[in-house]
């Protein structure tokens, strides 16, 4: 087995507060790795460091064996590492399908020189993008609302659309930070099923931060427990659930 992402001795402070403390872990290629831990453990921070939206103080991040510690989110995106983002305000006035069509990286048409110099390729690519968007919207089960404004979709449908946007790219690894929050049970199942399918059928590696233990149990193996900015334990969910150190980290020593 080889690693998609290697986090090596990463440290990060905000002012005097050390949030990530000698943090090291690997994410295997093809895995759906879960990350849990108490509020304030540093999950979102390490996630943002991996995604290139927050710089690290020291340590190293490798993507597919390559040092990407100093790359920006945009550069990482072009290397196939991406995270879902909430549908931005300006996109809420576009249809679901149009939202998908906005995504592809290296889109020829976005470059003004390409529009001048290669109009045929640009048109061909736009057609291709539309076709792909059609396929993706079907894949994620939102075909029936494809012409609806994204702003009018339900919270769960928006999450599915966010996931769909990652499929418009050649993603190798997708980071999800609490995508299940506030999503109803039915759509949560759709979301979970889609992540599983994308993993199995498209070979996409996932890192999933979630407080919903049922979702973690259904999706993730292994699960990493982060506490006070470093890895406390890592393993299968059954072992994690019965781990005394984990119980204490969540509920304090009283729970012991
Ligand atoms: N930009 C920032 N400036 C200062 N402190 C920050 C910043 N971002 C996060 N922190 C602090 O870093 C610590 C870790 O926050 P982080 O958001 O990574 O935790 P988390 O594990 O994602 O928690 P939750 O489960 O509540 O989402 C917290 O104490 C938080 O207050
Ligand atoms: Mg968080």
CSV table of C-alpha atoms and ligand atoms in Angstrom, one decimal:
chain,number,residue,atom,x,y,z
A,1,UNK,CA,0.0,0.0,0.0
A,2,UNK,CA,1.3,3.5,-0.7
A,3,UNK,CA,0.3,6.8,0.7
A,4,UNK,CA,-1.7,9.5,-1.0
A,5,UNK,CA,-1.0,12.0,1.7
A,6,UNK,CA,1.7,12.0,4.3
A,7,UNK,CA,1.6,14.5,7.2
A,8,UNK,CA,5.0,14.7,8.9
A,9,UNK,CA,5.7,16.4,12.2
A,10,UNK,CA,3.4,19.4,11.3
A,11,UNK,CA,3.3,22.3,13.8
A,12,UNK,CA,1.0,25.3,13.8
A,13,UNK,CA,0.4,28.1,16.3
A,14,UNK,CA,-2.1,30.9,16.2
A,15,UNK,CA,-0.4,33.6,18.3
A,16,UNK,CA,0.7,31.8,21.5
A,17,UNK,CA,-1.8,29.0,21.0
A,18,UNK,CA,-0.2,25.9,19.7
A,19,UNK,CA,-3.0,24.2,17.7
A,20,UNK,CA,-1.1,21.5,15.8
A,21,UNK,CA,1.6,19.7,17.7
A,22,UNK,CA,4.0,17.3,16.1
A,23,UNK,CA,1.2,15.9,14.0
A,24,UNK,CA,2.0,12.9,11.8
A,25,UNK,CA,-0.2,10.5,9.9
A,26,UNK,CA,-0.6,8.8,6.5
A,27,UNK,CA,-3.6,8.6,4.3
A,28,UNK,CA,-3.5,5.4,2.1
A,29,UNK,CA,-4.3,5.6,-1.6
A,30,UNK,CA,-7.8,4.5,-2.2
A,31,UNK,CA,-8.9,4.8,1.4
A,32,UNK,CA,-11.7,6.7,3.0
A,33,UNK,CA,-9.9,7.9,6.1
A,34,UNK,CA,-12.0,9.4,8.9
A,35,UNK,CA,-10.9,12.0,11.4
A,36,UNK,CA,-12.7,12.6,14.7
A,37,UNK,CA,-11.8,14.3,17.9
A,38,UNK,CA,-13.2,16.8,20.4
A,39,UNK,CA,-14.1,20.3,19.5
A,40,UNK,CA,-11.0,22.5,19.1
A,41,UNK,CA,-8.7,19.4,18.6
A,42,UNK,CA,-7.3,21.0,15.4
A,43,UNK,CA,-9.1,18.9,12.8
A,44,UNK,CA,-10.2,21.8,10.6
A,45,UNK,CA,-6.8,23.4,11.0
A,46,UNK,CA,-4.8,20.4,9.8
A,47,UNK,CA,-7.4,20.0,7.1
A,48,UNK,CA,-6.8,23.6,5.9
A,49,UNK,CA,-3.1,23.1,6.1
A,50,UNK,CA,-3.3,20.0,3.9
A,51,UNK,CA,-5.7,21.9,1.5
A,52,UNK,CA,-3.2,24.8,1.3
A,53,UNK,CA,-5.5,27.4,2.7
A,54,UNK,CA,-3.4,27.9,5.9
A,55,UNK,CA,0.4,27.8,5.9
A,56,UNK,CA,2.2,25.4,8.3
A,57,UNK,CA,4.9,26.6,10.7
A,58,UNK,CA,7.1,23.6,10.3
A,59,UNK,CA,6.9,20.0,9.2
A,60,UNK,CA,6.0,18.6,5.8
A,61,UNK,CA,3.0,17.5,3.7
A,62,UNK,CA,3.6,15.0,0.8
A,63,UNK,CA,1.0,14.4,-1.9
A,64,UNK,CA,1.7,11.2,-3.8
A,65,UNK,CA,5.2,11.3,-2.6
A,66,UNK,CA,5.9,14.9,-3.6
A,67,UNK,CA,6.5,17.7,-1.1
A,68,UNK,CA,3.6,20.1,-1.4
A,69,UNK,CA,4.1,21.9,1.9
A,70,UNK,CA,4.4,25.3,0.3
A,71,UNK,CA,1.8,25.0,-2.5
A,72,UNK,CA,-1.3,27.2,-2.6
A,73,UNK,CA,-4.8,25.7,-2.7
A,74,UNK,CA,-5.0,26.5,-6.4
A,75,UNK,CA,-1.8,24.7,-7.2
A,76,UNK,CA,-3.0,21.7,-5.1
A,77,UNK,CA,-6.3,21.8,-6.9
A,78,UNK,CA,-4.4,21.4,-10.2
A,79,UNK,CA,-2.6,18.4,-8.7
A,80,UNK,CA,-5.9,16.7,-7.9
A,81,UNK,CA,-6.3,17.6,-4.3
A,82,UNK,CA,-9.5,19.4,-3.5
A,83,UNK,CA,-12.0,20.2,-0.8
A,84,UNK,CA,-15.6,20.9,-1.1
A,85,UNK,CA,-16.7,24.5,-0.6
A,86,UNK,CA,-20.2,25.8,0.2
A,87,UNK,CA,-22.0,27.0,-2.9
A,88,UNK,CA,-20.9,30.6,-3.0
A,89,UNK,CA,-23.5,33.3,-3.0
A,90,UNK,CA,-22.8,34.3,-6.6
A,91,UNK,CA,-23.4,30.7,-7.7
A,92,UNK,CA,-26.8,30.4,-6.1
A,93,UNK,CA,-28.3,32.3,-9.0
A,94,UNK,CA,-27.1,29.7,-11.5
A,95,UNK,CA,-28.8,26.4,-12.0
A,96,UNK,CA,-27.4,23.2,-10.5
A,97,UNK,CA,-26.1,22.1,-13.9
A,98,UNK,CA,-24.4,25.4,-14.5
A,99,UNK,CA,-22.7,25.2,-11.1
A,100,UNK,CA,-21.1,21.9,-12.3
A,101,UNK,CA,-20.1,23.5,-15.6
A,102,UNK,CA,-18.2,26.2,-13.8
A,103,UNK,CA,-15.7,23.9,-12.1
A,104,UNK,CA,-13.2,22.2,-14.5
A,105,UNK,CA,-9.6,23.2,-14.0
A,106,UNK,CA,-7.4,24.1,-17.0
A,107,UNK,CA,-10.6,25.0,-18.9
A,108,UNK,CA,-9.3,26.4,-22.2
A,109,UNK,CA,-12.2,28.9,-22.5
A,110,UNK,CA,-11.2,30.7,-19.3
A,111,UNK,CA,-8.0,31.9,-20.9
A,112,UNK,CA,-8.7,34.8,-23.1
A,113,UNK,CA,-5.8,33.9,-25.5
A,114,UNK,CA,-7.3,30.5,-26.0
A,115,UNK,CA,-10.6,32.0,-26.9
A,116,UNK,CA,-8.8,34.0,-29.6
A,117,UNK,CA,-6.4,31.4,-30.8
A,118,UNK,CA,-8.3,28.2,-30.4
A,119,UNK,CA,-12.0,28.9,-30.8
A,120,UNK,CA,-12.8,25.4,-32.1
A,121,UNK,CA,-11.1,23.7,-29.2
A,122,UNK,CA,-12.9,26.0,-26.8
A,123,UNK,CA,-16.3,25.1,-28.3
A,124,UNK,CA,-15.5,21.4,-28.3
A,125,UNK,CA,-14.4,21.6,-24.7
A,126,UNK,CA,-17.5,23.4,-23.6
A,127,UNK,CA,-19.6,20.7,-25.1
A,128,UNK,CA,-17.5,18.1,-23.4
A,129,UNK,CA,-18.0,20.0,-20.1
A,130,UNK,CA,-21.7,20.1,-20.5
A,131,UNK,CA,-21.8,16.4,-21.3
A,132,UNK,CA,-19.8,15.6,-18.2
A,133,UNK,CA,-22.0,17.9,-16.1
A,134,UNK,CA,-25.0,15.9,-17.3
A,135,UNK,CA,-23.4,12.7,-16.4
A,136,UNK,CA,-22.3,13.9,-13.0
A,137,UNK,CA,-25.7,15.3,-12.1
A,138,UNK,CA,-27.2,12.0,-13.0
A,139,UNK,CA,-24.6,10.1,-11.0
A,140,UNK,CA,-25.3,12.1,-7.8
A,141,UNK,CA,-29.1,11.8,-8.3
A,142,UNK,CA,-29.9,15.4,-8.8
A,143,UNK,CA,-31.1,15.1,-12.4
A,144,UNK,CA,-34.6,16.1,-11.5
A,145,UNK,CA,-33.4,19.5,-10.1
A,146,UNK,CA,-30.7,20.2,-12.7
A,147,UNK,CA,-32.4,23.3,-14.0
A,148,UNK,CA,-33.3,24.6,-10.6
A,149,UNK,CA,-31.3,27.6,-9.2
A,150,UNK,CA,-28.7,26.3,-6.8
A,151,UNK,CA,-29.9,28.7,-4.2
A,152,UNK,CA,-33.3,27.0,-4.2
A,153,UNK,CA,-31.9,23.5,-3.4
A,154,UNK,CA,-32.2,22.0,0.0
A,155,UNK,CA,-29.2,21.9,2.4
A,156,UNK,CA,-28.6,18.3,1.6
A,157,UNK,CA,-29.0,18.7,-2.1
A,158,UNK,CA,-26.4,21.5,-2.0
A,159,UNK,CA,-24.0,19.1,-0.3
A,160,UNK,CA,-24.6,16.6,-3.0
A,161,UNK,CA,-23.9,19.3,-5.6
A,162,UNK,CA,-20.7,20.3,-3.8
A,163,UNK,CA,-19.6,16.6,-4.0
A,164,UNK,CA,-20.6,16.6,-7.7
A,165,UNK,CA,-18.4,19.6,-8.3
A,166,UNK,CA,-15.4,17.6,-7.2
A,167,UNK,CA,-16.3,14.9,-9.8
A,168,UNK,CA,-16.0,17.5,-12.5
A,169,UNK,CA,-12.3,17.6,-11.9
A,170,UNK,CA,-9.7,14.8,-12.1
A,171,UNK,CA,-9.7,14.6,-8.3
A,172,UNK,CA,-7.3,12.1,-6.8
A,173,UNK,CA,-8.1,13.0,-3.2
A,174,UNK,CA,-11.1,14.9,-1.8
A,175,UNK,CA,-11.2,16.5,1.7
A,176,UNK,CA,-14.6,16.8,3.4
A,177,UNK,CA,-15.0,18.8,6.6
A,178,UNK,CA,-18.4,18.1,8.3
A,179,UNK,CA,-20.4,17.8,5.1
A,180,UNK,CA,-23.1,15.9,7.0
A,181,UNK,CA,-23.9,18.7,9.4
A,182,UNK,CA,-27.5,19.7,9.2
A,183,UNK,CA,-28.4,17.2,6.4
A,184,UNK,CA,-31.5,15.1,6.9
A,185,UNK,CA,-31.3,11.3,7.2
A,186,UNK,CA,-32.4,10.5,3.6
A,187,UNK,CA,-30.0,12.8,2.0
A,188,UNK,CA,-27.3,11.8,4.4
A,189,UNK,CA,-27.7,8.3,3.0
A,190,UNK,CA,-27.4,9.6,-0.5
A,191,UNK,CA,-24.3,11.6,0.4
A,192,UNK,CA,-22.7,8.5,2.1
A,193,UNK,CA,-23.6,6.2,-0.8
A,194,UNK,CA,-22.1,8.7,-3.3
A,195,UNK,CA,-18.9,9.0,-1.4
A,196,UNK,CA,-18.6,5.2,-1.3
A,197,UNK,CA,-19.3,4.9,-5.0
A,198,UNK,CA,-16.9,7.6,-5.9
A,199,UNK,CA,-14.3,5.8,-3.8
A,200,UNK,CA,-15.0,2.4,-5.4
A,201,UNK,CA,-15.8,3.3,-8.9
A,202,UNK,CA,-13.5,6.3,-9.5
A,203,UNK,CA,-10.8,5.4,-7.0
A,204,UNK,CA,-10.9,8.7,-5.3
A,205,UNK,CA,-9.2,8.9,-1.9
A,206,UNK,CA,-11.2,10.7,0.9
A,207,UNK,CA,-10.3,12.4,4.1
A,208,UNK,CA,-13.6,12.8,6.1
A,209,UNK,CA,-13.9,15.0,9.2
A,210,UNK,CA,-17.2,14.2,10.9
A,211,UNK,CA,-18.9,14.3,14.3
A,212,UNK,CA,-21.6,11.9,13.1
A,213,UNK,CA,-20.3,8.6,14.3
A,214,UNK,CA,-22.8,6.5,12.3
A,215,UNK,CA,-21.6,8.1,9.1
A,216,UNK,CA,-17.9,7.6,10.2
A,217,UNK,CA,-18.7,3.9,10.9
A,218,UNK,CA,-20.4,3.4,7.5
A,219,UNK,CA,-17.7,5.1,5.5
A,220,UNK,CA,-14.3,5.2,7.1
A,221,UNK,CA,-11.5,2.8,7.6
A,222,UNK,CA,-9.2,3.7,9.2
A,223,UNK,CA,-10.2,6.4,11.6
A,224,UNK,CA,-7.7,8.9,13.1
A,225,UNK,CA,-8.5,10.4,16.5
A,226,UNK,CA,-7.0,13.9,16.8
A,227,UNK,CA,-6.7,15.4,20.3
A,228,UNK,CA,-4.8,18.6,21.2
A,229,UNK,CA,-3.3,18.9,17.8
A,230,UNK,CA,-1.8,15.4,17.4
A,231,UNK,CA,-2.8,11.9,16.7
A,232,UNK,CA,-4.0,10.1,19.8
A,233,UNK,CA,-4.9,6.7,18.2
A,234,UNK,CA,-5.7,5.4,14.7
A,235,UNK,CA,-7.5,2.2,13.7
A,236,UNK,CA,-10.8,0.6,12.8
A,237,UNK,CA,-13.9,2.3,14.2
A,238,UNK,CA,-14.8,-0.6,16.5
A,239,UNK,CA,-11.4,-0.4,18.2
A,240,UNK,CA,-11.6,3.4,18.5
A,241,UNK,CA,-15.0,3.3,20.1
A,242,UNK,CA,-13.8,1.0,22.8
A,243,UNK,CA,-10.6,2.8,23.4
A,244,UNK,CA,-10.5,4.2,26.9
A,245,UNK,CA,-8.2,7.1,26.0
A,246,UNK,CA,-10.6,8.2,23.3
A,247,UNK,CA,-13.6,8.0,25.7
A,248,UNK,CA,-11.7,10.2,28.1
A,249,UNK,CA,-10.6,12.7,25.5
A,250,UNK,CA,-14.3,13.2,24.6
A,251,UNK,CA,-16.0,13.1,28.0
A,252,UNK,CA,-13.2,13.9,30.4
A,253,UNK,CA,-11.9,11.6,33.1
A,254,UNK,CA,-15.3,11.3,34.8
A,255,UNK,CA,-16.4,8.9,32.0
A,256,UNK,CA,-13.7,6.4,32.9
B,1,LIG,N1,-7.6,31.5,12.5
B,1,LIG,C1,-7.5,31.2,13.8
B,1,LIG,N2,-7.0,32.1,14.7
B,1,LIG,C2,-6.9,31.8,16.0
B,1,LIG,N3,-7.2,30.6,16.6
B,1,LIG,C3,-7.7,29.7,15.7
B,1,LIG,C4,-7.9,29.9,14.3
B,1,LIG,N4,-8.4,28.8,13.8
B,1,LIG,C5,-8.6,28.0,14.8
B,1,LIG,N5,-8.2,28.5,16.0
B,1,LIG,C6,-8.1,27.7,17.2
B,1,LIG,O1,-7.5,26.5,17.0
B,1,LIG,C7,-8.0,25.5,17.8
B,1,LIG,C8,-8.4,24.3,16.8
B,1,LIG,O2,-9.5,24.7,16.0
B,1,LIG,P1,-10.1,23.8,14.8
B,1,LIG,O3,-11.1,24.6,14.1
B,1,LIG,O4,-9.0,23.3,14.0
B,1,LIG,O5,-10.7,22.6,15.7
B,1,LIG,P2,-11.7,21.4,15.2
B,1,LIG,O6,-11.0,20.2,15.7
B,1,LIG,O7,-12.0,21.6,13.8
B,1,LIG,O8,-13.0,21.7,16.1
B,1,LIG,P3,-14.5,21.5,15.7
B,1,LIG,O9,-14.8,20.0,16.0
B,1,LIG,O10,-15.2,22.3,16.7
B,1,LIG,O11,-14.8,21.9,14.3
B,1,LIG,C9,-9.2,26.1,18.5
B,1,LIG,O12,-8.8,26.4,19.8
B,1,LIG,C10,-9.5,27.3,17.7
B,1,LIG,O13,-10.1,28.3,18.6
B,2,LIG,MG1,-13.7,21.9,12.7
